[in-house]
CSV table of C-alpha atoms and ligand atoms in Angstrom, one decimal:
chain,number,residue,atom,x,y,z
F,358,MET,CA,0.0,0.0,0.0
F,359,PRO,CA,1.5,3.4,-0.9
F,360,GLU,CA,2.6,5.4,2.1
F,361,PRO,CA,0.5,8.5,3.1
F,362,THR,CA,2.2,11.7,2.1
F,363,ASP,CA,2.9,14.5,4.5
F,364,ASP,CA,1.2,17.3,2.6
F,365,CYS,CA,-1.9,15.5,1.3
F,366,ILE,CA,-5.0,16.8,3.0
F,367,PHE,CA,-6.8,13.5,2.9
F,368,CYS,CA,-3.8,11.5,4.2
F,369,ARG,CA,-3.7,14.1,7.0
F,370,ILE,CA,-7.3,13.4,7.7
F,371,ILE,CA,-6.6,9.7,7.8
F,372,ARG,CA,-3.7,10.2,10.2
F,373,GLY,CA,-6.1,12.3,12.5
F,374,GLU,CA,-4.0,15.5,11.9
F,375,LEU,CA,-7.0,17.3,10.5
F,376,PRO,CA,-10.5,16.9,11.8
F,377,CYS,CA,-13.4,15.4,9.8
F,378,HIS,CA,-16.9,14.3,10.5
F,379,ARG,CA,-16.3,10.7,10.1
F,380,LEU,CA,-19.1,8.4,8.7
F,381,TYR,CA,-17.4,5.1,8.2
F,382,GLU,CA,-13.9,3.5,8.6
F,383,ASP,CA,-12.4,0.1,8.0
F,384,ASN,CA,-8.9,-1.1,7.1
F,385,HIS,CA,-9.0,0.2,3.6
F,386,VAL,CA,-11.5,3.1,3.5
F,387,LEU,CA,-12.5,6.2,5.3
F,388,SER,CA,-15.7,8.2,4.7
F,389,PHE,CA,-16.6,11.8,6.1
F,390,LEU,CA,-18.6,14.7,5.3
F,391,ASP,CA,-17.4,17.1,2.6
F,392,ILE,CA,-16.2,20.4,4.0
F,393,GLY,CA,-17.7,22.4,1.1
F,394,PRO,CA,-20.9,20.5,0.4
F,395,ILE,CA,-22.9,21.3,-2.7
F,396,SER,CA,-25.9,19.7,-1.1
F,397,HIS,CA,-26.9,18.7,2.5
F,398,GLY,CA,-25.4,15.3,3.2
F,399,HIS,CA,-22.6,15.6,0.5
F,400,CYS,CA,-19.8,13.1,1.7
F,401,LEU,CA,-16.7,11.6,0.4
F,402,ILE,CA,-15.3,8.0,0.4
F,403,ILE,CA,-11.5,7.7,0.2
F,404,PRO,CA,-9.1,4.8,0.2
F,405,LYS,CA,-6.5,4.9,3.0
F,406,ALA,CA,-3.8,4.2,0.3
F,407,HIS,CA,-2.4,7.5,-1.1
F,408,VAL,CA,-3.2,7.0,-4.8
F,409,GLU,CA,-4.0,9.9,-7.0
F,410,ARG,CA,-6.4,8.6,-9.6
F,411,PHE,CA,-8.9,5.7,-9.6
F,412,ASP,CA,-7.1,4.1,-12.7
F,413,GLN,CA,-4.0,3.7,-10.4
F,414,LEU,CA,-5.9,2.0,-7.5
F,415,ASP,CA,-5.5,-1.8,-6.9
F,416,ALA,CA,-8.5,-4.2,-6.9
F,417,THR,CA,-8.5,-4.4,-3.1
F,418,ALA,CA,-8.7,-0.7,-2.5
F,419,SER,CA,-11.0,0.1,-5.3
F,420,GLY,CA,-13.4,-2.8,-4.3
F,421,ALA,CA,-13.3,-1.6,-0.7
F,422,CYS,CA,-14.3,1.9,-1.7
F,423,LEU,CA,-17.2,0.7,-3.9
F,424,ALA,CA,-18.4,-1.8,-1.3
F,425,VAL,CA,-19.3,1.1,1.0
F,426,VAL,CA,-21.3,3.0,-1.5
F,427,PRO,CA,-24.7,1.1,-1.2
F,428,ARG,CA,-24.9,1.2,2.5
F,429,LEU,CA,-23.5,4.8,3.0
F,430,SER,CA,-25.6,6.2,0.1
F,431,ALA,CA,-28.8,4.6,1.7
F,432,ALA,CA,-27.9,6.0,5.1
F,433,VAL,CA,-27.3,9.5,3.6
F,434,MET,CA,-30.6,9.3,1.7
F,435,SER,CA,-32.4,8.2,4.9
F,436,ALA,CA,-30.8,11.0,7.0
F,437,THR,CA,-31.4,13.8,4.5
F,438,GLY,CA,-34.7,12.8,3.0
F,439,ALA,CA,-33.2,12.7,-0.5
F,440,LEU,CA,-34.8,10.5,-3.0
F,441,SER,CA,-32.0,10.5,-5.5
F,442,TRP,CA,-28.3,11.1,-5.6
F,443,ASN,CA,-25.2,11.2,-7.8
F,444,LEU,CA,-21.8,9.3,-7.4
F,445,LEU,CA,-19.1,11.5,-8.7
F,446,GLN,CA,-15.4,10.6,-9.1
F,447,ASN,CA,-13.0,13.2,-10.7
F,448,ASN,CA,-9.6,12.0,-12.1
F,449,GLY,CA,-7.1,14.6,-13.0
F,450,ALA,CA,-7.1,18.4,-12.8
F,451,GLU,CA,-8.7,18.7,-16.2
F,452,ALA,CA,-11.5,16.5,-15.0
F,453,GLY,CA,-12.1,18.8,-12.0
F,454,GLN,CA,-10.0,16.9,-9.4
F,455,VAL,CA,-8.7,19.4,-6.9
F,456,VAL,CA,-7.5,17.0,-4.1
F,457,PRO,CA,-5.0,14.5,-5.7
F,458,HIS,CA,-6.0,11.6,-3.5
F,459,VAL,CA,-8.8,9.3,-5.0
F,460,HIS,CA,-12.2,10.1,-3.7
F,461,PHE,CA,-15.7,9.3,-4.4
F,462,HIS,CA,-18.5,12.0,-3.9
F,463,ILE,CA,-21.9,10.9,-2.7
F,464,ILE,CA,-24.1,13.9,-3.6
F,465,PRO,CA,-27.7,13.7,-2.5
F,466,ASN,CA,-30.3,15.7,-4.4
F,467,VAL,CA,-31.9,17.8,-1.7
F,468,ASP,CA,-34.1,20.7,-2.1
F,469,GLY,CA,-32.9,21.2,-5.6
F,470,ARG,CA,-29.3,21.5,-4.5
F,471,ARG,CA,-27.6,18.9,-6.4
F,472,LEU,CA,-24.9,18.1,-8.9
F,473,ARG,CA,-25.4,19.7,-12.4
F,474,PHE,CA,-23.4,19.1,-15.4
F,475,GLU,CA,-23.6,19.7,-19.1
F,476,TRP,CA,-23.9,16.5,-21.3
F,477,THR,CA,-24.2,16.9,-25.0
F,478,PRO,CA,-24.6,13.4,-26.5
F,479,GLY,CA,-22.7,12.7,-29.7
F,480,GLN,CA,-23.3,9.9,-32.2
F,481,LEU,CA,-21.2,6.7,-32.1
F,482,ASP,CA,-20.1,5.7,-35.6
F,483,ALA,CA,-20.3,1.9,-36.0
F,484,ASP,CA,-17.0,1.5,-37.8
F,485,ALA,CA,-15.1,3.9,-35.4
F,486,GLY,CA,-16.8,2.2,-32.5
F,487,LYS,CA,-15.6,-1.2,-33.7
F,488,ASP,CA,-12.1,0.1,-34.0
F,489,LEU,CA,-12.0,1.8,-30.6
F,490,ALA,CA,-13.6,-1.3,-28.9
F,491,ALA,CA,-10.8,-3.4,-30.3
F,492,LYS,CA,-8.1,-0.9,-29.3
F,493,ILE,CA,-9.5,-0.7,-25.7
F,494,THR,CA,-9.9,-4.5,-25.3
F,495,HIS,CA,-6.4,-5.2,-26.7
F,496,THR,CA,-4.9,-2.9,-24.1
F,497,LEU,CA,-7.2,-4.4,-21.4
F,498,ASN,CA,-6.2,-7.9,-22.2
F,499,GLN,CA,-2.5,-7.0,-21.7
F,500,THR,CA,-3.0,-5.9,-18.2
C,284,AMP,P1,-12.5,17.2,-6.1
C,284,AMP,O1,-12.8,18.4,-6.9
C,284,AMP,O2,-13.2,16.0,-6.8
C,284,AMP,O3,-11.1,17.0,-6.0
C,284,AMP,O4,-13.2,17.3,-4.7
C,284,AMP,C1,-12.5,17.6,-3.5
C,284,AMP,C2,-13.5,17.8,-2.5
C,284,AMP,O5,-12.8,17.7,-1.2
C,284,AMP,C3,-14.2,19.1,-2.4
C,284,AMP,O6,-15.6,18.8,-2.5
C,284,AMP,C4,-13.8,19.7,-1.2
C,284,AMP,O7,-14.9,20.5,-0.5
C,284,AMP,C5,-13.5,18.5,-0.3
C,284,AMP,N1,-12.5,18.8,0.7
C,284,AMP,C6,-11.3,19.5,0.7
C,284,AMP,N2,-10.8,19.6,1.9
C,284,AMP,C7,-11.6,18.9,2.7
C,284,AMP,C8,-11.5,18.7,4.2
C,284,AMP,N3,-10.4,19.1,4.9
C,284,AMP,N4,-12.5,18.0,4.7
C,284,AMP,C9,-13.6,17.5,4.0
C,284,AMP,N5,-13.6,17.8,2.7
C,284,AMP,C10,-12.7,18.4,2.0
C,285,ZN,ZN1,-3.2,11.3,0.3
């Protein structure tokens, strides 16, 4: 497991050097309320391993993070009265990641305060799709 780093905010929370409103903890995972919530109940799930992006996380840590999502999101919905919610996970600064330690956002839709994003669908060309799927699966099969 990568060592926590001295200057990472989330590693410092894991070590107890910075406070948080803790919701859940096990050997691999910590969850706590987001300090800048975009809705009531907005919270984070982080692996205890200091890894920057989800694509760099091993199967144990990634599985441990995702295993918490159903129970925690259900508890957040129950506590806030939200009937719907989003799971958000940013990887890389260009994708909106500010804290370079993997984290999942659970964002309940409460009183109209919720995650909003623009999504303009394109059209997948059949030939281009075939080529792209072949390229991705080729790489996938090598890992
Ligand atoms: P992202 O833009 O996906 O990197 O999101 C980082 C999130 O971490 C933001 O929603 C911040 O409000 C949250 N955050 C940053 N520092 C803290 C902290 N000390 N405690 C709780 N949440 C934090
Ligand atoms: Zn960290």
